Amino acid sequence: MKRTLAAVTALTLFAAPALAETTIETATGPVTISETPATTAVLDMASLDMLDALGIEGVTATSNTYLERLAPYAGDLGTLFEPDYEALNALSPDLIVAGGRSTEAVPQLEKLAPTVDMTMWGDDLLDQTRARLAAFGALYGKEAEAAALTESLDAEIAATQAAVEGKGNALILMTNGGKVSAYGAGGRFGWIHTEIGLPEVIEGLEDTSHGESVSFEFIRETNPDWILVLDRVAAIGGEGESAEATLDNPLVAETTAAQKGQIVYLNAGDIYVAGGGITSVLNTLEIIQTAFGASS
Amino acid sequence: MTRPAFVFPVLVTLILVSLVTGVASLGEDGWWLVFVSRLPRTLAALLAGAGLAVAGVIMQMLARNPFVEPATAGTGQAAGLGLVAVTLLAPGAAIWLKMSAATTAALIGTAGFVALVRRLPTGDPLLVPLTGIVYGGILGAATTFLAYERDLLQYIDIWMSGEFSGVMLGRYEILWIGGALTVLAYLYADRFTIAGFGEETTRSLGLGYGQVVALGLVIVSVITAVTVVTVGMIPFVGLVVPNLVARMRGENLRETLPYVAVSGGVLVLACDIIGRVIRYPFEVPVGTVLGVLGAALFLWILHRGPRRG
């Protein structure tokens, strides 16, 4: 026992100068990573979005990334919900980045390689975006790039706040084939209301992951000035009735949003699949800014 | 003997309630709103409910067992499998193609179930529904596997959970096909009743058993497929309604089928109204409401012992 302890101590002492230990903040608390990962397996699209924005190399992702700009990272690591453990084992990455849809797999993943859970969720999503950016920046020695991205995020939020100010209220909808659900400030897309100061057309929409099921009558009655839409079927790569077709009906046509041409189609992949990823957030802010900026 | 007639006033009342229940207020353009939104939704619930209840009773005749229905004997699962298959092979396919695929799959699936059931030893009435549940489970597993391989798992939820929140003028009309088949089922009601006595009896009465079974399969499959494609699978209707009606009026379909159809419509419409009101102004899917209410009704039926006749 003593000898082992001595050996460990000696080894630690000997190895210490060579290690670049970094402690980063994750969804499950601080995690210490002993060296900069050369190969990274990514199972969370928001994280992949950030690693892409930071220009990290040696990144392999799941078989479908759902976002065209992230398609080059697609590997054979399984799906967002179900990692392919054998492929991961064969790859033996220095680090596995899980989160969101793969969060339940983390205990299994930890047996294969060091794993971090980078889930982002809730109404303070953009704070988590900043925290994850800083964490990845520190981990991969890209602090300057992370800081620059955070700055552009702040600038873009300020610009979007200015663009939406005084332009009326909004309702965030997700279409799913012919069905529609609504999201509020406390929900997974709530940051659009809270961070950029866009008023909700109705309060009290609960924080459920797939929103509140609503009818077209609901949309007509709440009569939002703006409707922000994401098409879930398009986000997950299915083809079916598009969001435009779903909302093209006489009840929605009576809303202020429809009559003023203020129905804004968000990029569903960005906001639904890689929600909170830095490029995703910047793209979304850009779309909102352009749409609101154009109205008088 | 006239007791079940109470469903007709209930039906009228529910239709009126349904027409005035919704998120939008009926103001100046009230009639327009009723025409565009309320009436289609009411009709959709009635058509789906009537169709599924009739499909349930026909299946029970064909399987000669009161405890089967499209949702538990593989018809719904097979329709779902057809939909997933057509989604994988031809994404963005037109609605008629999706429906044909779902109908064909439902037809094959239901035929498989009927063939399976005919080989079962008679005597234990629970063997048939158990076989149906296992059989439906296998078909469902195949669907899940296909969807899982292509990350479409959540995508099939759209069809597997029935709800009417998206129904309005122009978005439910396919359900009229189910309505037409309900009428067709009524025209052939006597034959289904006879088929319910079994193959030998049917043949000895000079009827083509195979033809009656084939017609029944087509009606059950098409009704299930149009429902799954337009509003999603709705559980329990086909199971609970025929049993309740049979308890009160026996099993002569010529006499009971109108009650089965109307009661099915009443049950689904009532559940949809509850779903519209319970979390107003938001919606609870009719499948969820029926899951709770239907399970309770079913337990009550089981508790009350075997049906008469």
PDB file of C-alpha atoms in Angstrom, chain A residues 64 66 79-82 101 176-180 182 202-206 210 212-222 232-233 236-241 245-251 254 272, chain B residues 21-25 29 32-33 36-38 41 87 91-93 98 148-152 154-155 157-159 161-169 171 230-232 279-285:
ATOM      1  CA  ASN A  64     -26.320  12.721 -38.907  1.00  0.00           C
ATOM      2  CA  TYR A  66     -28.891  17.624 -39.158  1.00  0.00           C
ATOM      3  CA  THR A  79     -27.395   8.961 -33.453  1.00  0.00           C
ATOM      4  CA  LEU A  80     -28.130  11.925 -31.194  1.00  0.00           C
ATOM      5  CA  PHE A  81     -30.101   9.725 -28.846  1.00  0.00           C
ATOM      6  CA  GLU A  82     -28.165   6.507 -29.086  1.00  0.00           C
ATOM      7  CA  ARG A 101     -30.292  14.244 -26.268  1.00  0.00           C
ATOM      8  CA  ASN A 176     -45.056  19.409 -36.432  1.00  0.00           C
ATOM      9  CA  GLY A 177     -46.707  18.239 -39.606  1.00  0.00           C
ATOM     10  CA  GLY A 178     -50.182  19.737 -39.430  1.00  0.00           C
ATOM     11  CA  LYS A 179     -50.053  20.346 -35.681  1.00  0.00           C
ATOM     12  CA  VAL A 180     -48.817  23.419 -33.850  1.00  0.00           C
ATOM     13  CA  ALA A 182     -46.570  27.342 -28.693  1.00  0.00           C
ATOM     14  CA  ILE A 202     -49.634  35.688 -23.976  1.00  0.00           C
ATOM     15  CA  GLU A 203     -48.054  34.773 -20.671  1.00  0.00           C
ATOM     16  CA  GLY A 204     -48.172  31.485 -18.848  1.00  0.00           C
ATOM     17  CA  LEU A 205     -46.931  29.125 -21.535  1.00  0.00           C
ATOM     18  CA  GLU A 206     -45.323  26.340 -19.601  1.00  0.00           C
ATOM     19  CA  HIS A 210     -42.362  20.254 -27.007  1.00  0.00           C
ATOM     20  CA  GLU A 212     -48.102  23.647 -25.475  1.00  0.00           C
ATOM     21  CA  SER A 213     -50.369  22.095 -28.071  1.00  0.00           C
ATOM     22  CA  VAL A 214     -52.568  24.867 -29.470  1.00  0.00           C
ATOM     23  CA  SER A 215     -55.251  25.238 -32.118  1.00  0.00           C
ATOM     24  CA  PHE A 216     -55.348  27.708 -34.987  1.00  0.00           C
ATOM     25  CA  GLU A 217     -58.168  29.421 -33.098  1.00  0.00           C
ATOM     26  CA  PHE A 218     -55.677  30.063 -30.313  1.00  0.00           C
ATOM     27  CA  ILE A 219     -53.346  31.808 -32.741  1.00  0.00           C
ATOM     28  CA  ARG A 220     -56.185  33.907 -34.141  1.00  0.00           C
ATOM     29  CA  GLU A 221     -57.497  34.848 -30.707  1.00  0.00           C
ATOM     30  CA  THR A 222     -54.139  35.845 -29.213  1.00  0.00           C
ATOM     31  CA  ARG A 232     -39.759  20.608 -36.452  1.00  0.00           C
ATOM     32  CA  VAL A 233     -40.176  18.142 -39.270  1.00  0.00           C
ATOM     33  CA  ILE A 236     -35.092  16.600 -38.003  1.00  0.00           C
ATOM     34  CA  GLY A 237     -34.692  16.063 -41.714  1.00  0.00           C
ATOM     35  CA  GLY A 238     -38.124  14.644 -42.408  1.00  0.00           C
ATOM     36  CA  GLU A 239     -40.249  15.782 -45.248  1.00  0.00           C
ATOM     37  CA  GLY A 240     -43.898  16.457 -44.808  1.00  0.00           C
ATOM     38  CA  GLU A 241     -46.299  19.311 -44.609  1.00  0.00           C
ATOM     39  CA  ALA A 245     -48.427  25.090 -45.561  1.00  0.00           C
ATOM     40  CA  THR A 246     -49.556  24.501 -41.968  1.00  0.00           C
ATOM     41  CA  LEU A 247     -49.917  28.210 -41.238  1.00  0.00           C
ATOM     42  CA  ASP A 248     -51.455  29.046 -44.599  1.00  0.00           C
ATOM     43  CA  ASN A 249     -55.067  28.948 -43.475  1.00  0.00           C
ATOM     44  CA  PRO A 250     -57.959  31.384 -42.983  1.00  0.00           C
ATOM     45  CA  LEU A 251     -57.635  31.510 -39.190  1.00  0.00           C
ATOM     46  CA  GLU A 254     -56.656  37.026 -39.724  1.00  0.00           C
ATOM     47  CA  TYR A 272     -34.131  23.105 -32.463  1.00  0.00           C
TER      48      TYR A 272
ATOM     49  CA  THR B  21     -66.280  25.483 -27.383  1.00  0.00           C
ATOM     50  CA  GLY B  22     -63.009  26.893 -28.593  1.00  0.00           C
ATOM     51  CA  VAL B  23     -60.379  29.500 -27.951  1.00  0.00           C
ATOM     52  CA  ALA B  24     -61.705  32.167 -30.279  1.00  0.00           C
ATOM     53  CA  SER B  25     -64.780  34.077 -29.147  1.00  0.00           C
ATOM     54  CA  ASP B  29     -67.941  36.567 -37.616  1.00  0.00           C
ATOM     55  CA  TRP B  32     -67.682  32.008 -40.305  1.00  0.00           C
ATOM     56  CA  LEU B  33     -65.624  30.687 -37.388  1.00  0.00           C
ATOM     57  CA  VAL B  36     -64.122  27.098 -40.818  1.00  0.00           C
ATOM     58  CA  SER B  37     -63.015  25.712 -37.476  1.00  0.00           C
ATOM     59  CA  ARG B  38     -65.674  24.305 -35.141  1.00  0.00           C
ATOM     60  CA  ARG B  41     -63.432  19.678 -35.887  1.00  0.00           C
ATOM     61  CA  THR B  87     -41.641   8.088 -45.542  1.00  0.00           C
ATOM     62  CA  PRO B  91     -40.114  11.353 -48.457  1.00  0.00           C
ATOM     63  CA  GLY B  92     -42.580  14.105 -49.191  1.00  0.00           C
ATOM     64  CA  ALA B  93     -44.991  11.678 -50.853  1.00  0.00           C
ATOM     65  CA  LYS B  98     -49.173   7.780 -47.802  1.00  0.00           C
ATOM     66  CA  TYR B 148     -34.690   4.109 -34.945  1.00  0.00           C
ATOM     67  CA  GLU B 149     -32.231   3.253 -37.695  1.00  0.00           C
ATOM     68  CA  ARG B 150     -33.046   6.514 -39.455  1.00  0.00           C
ATOM     69  CA  ASP B 151     -33.539   8.680 -36.360  1.00  0.00           C
ATOM     70  CA  LEU B 152     -37.241   9.049 -37.129  1.00  0.00           C
ATOM     71  CA  GLN B 154     -40.010  11.070 -32.703  1.00  0.00           C
ATOM     72  CA  TYR B 155     -41.364  11.568 -36.191  1.00  0.00           C
ATOM     73  CA  ASP B 157     -45.202  10.126 -32.703  1.00  0.00           C
ATOM     74  CA  ILE B 158     -47.126  12.508 -34.942  1.00  0.00           C
ATOM     75  CA  TRP B 159     -49.250   9.626 -36.199  1.00  0.00           C
ATOM     76  CA  SER B 161     -50.959   9.983 -30.842  1.00  0.00           C
ATOM     77  CA  GLY B 162     -54.343  11.172 -32.011  1.00  0.00           C
ATOM     78  CA  GLU B 163     -55.310  14.805 -31.662  1.00  0.00           C
ATOM     79  CA  PHE B 164     -57.662  17.211 -33.386  1.00  0.00           C
ATOM     80  CA  SER B 165     -55.914  20.522 -32.649  1.00  0.00           C
ATOM     81  CA  GLY B 166     -54.839  20.927 -36.272  1.00  0.00           C
ATOM     82  CA  VAL B 167     -58.256  20.148 -37.728  1.00  0.00           C
ATOM     83  CA  MET B 168     -60.042  22.828 -39.703  1.00  0.00           C
ATOM     84  CA  LEU B 169     -61.793  23.208 -43.026  1.00  0.00           C
ATOM     85  CA  ARG B 171     -57.679  19.395 -43.278  1.00  0.00           C
ATOM     86  CA  THR B 230     -55.299  12.495 -40.662  1.00  0.00           C
ATOM     87  CA  VAL B 231     -55.497  12.693 -36.869  1.00  0.00           C
ATOM     88  CA  GLY B 232     -53.397   9.820 -35.492  1.00  0.00           C
ATOM     89  CA  ARG B 279     -56.175  23.184 -19.967  1.00  0.00           C
ATOM     90  CA  TYR B 280     -57.857  26.029 -21.779  1.00  0.00           C
ATOM     91  CA  PRO B 281     -56.640  27.804 -23.907  1.00  0.00           C
ATOM     92  CA  PHE B 282     -54.165  24.984 -24.575  1.00  0.00           C
ATOM     93  CA  GLU B 283     -55.032  21.494 -25.725  1.00  0.00           C
ATOM     94  CA  VAL B 284     -54.730  18.000 -24.341  1.00  0.00           C
ATOM     95  CA  PRO B 285     -54.596  15.372 -27.130  1.00  0.00           C
TER      96      PRO B 285
END
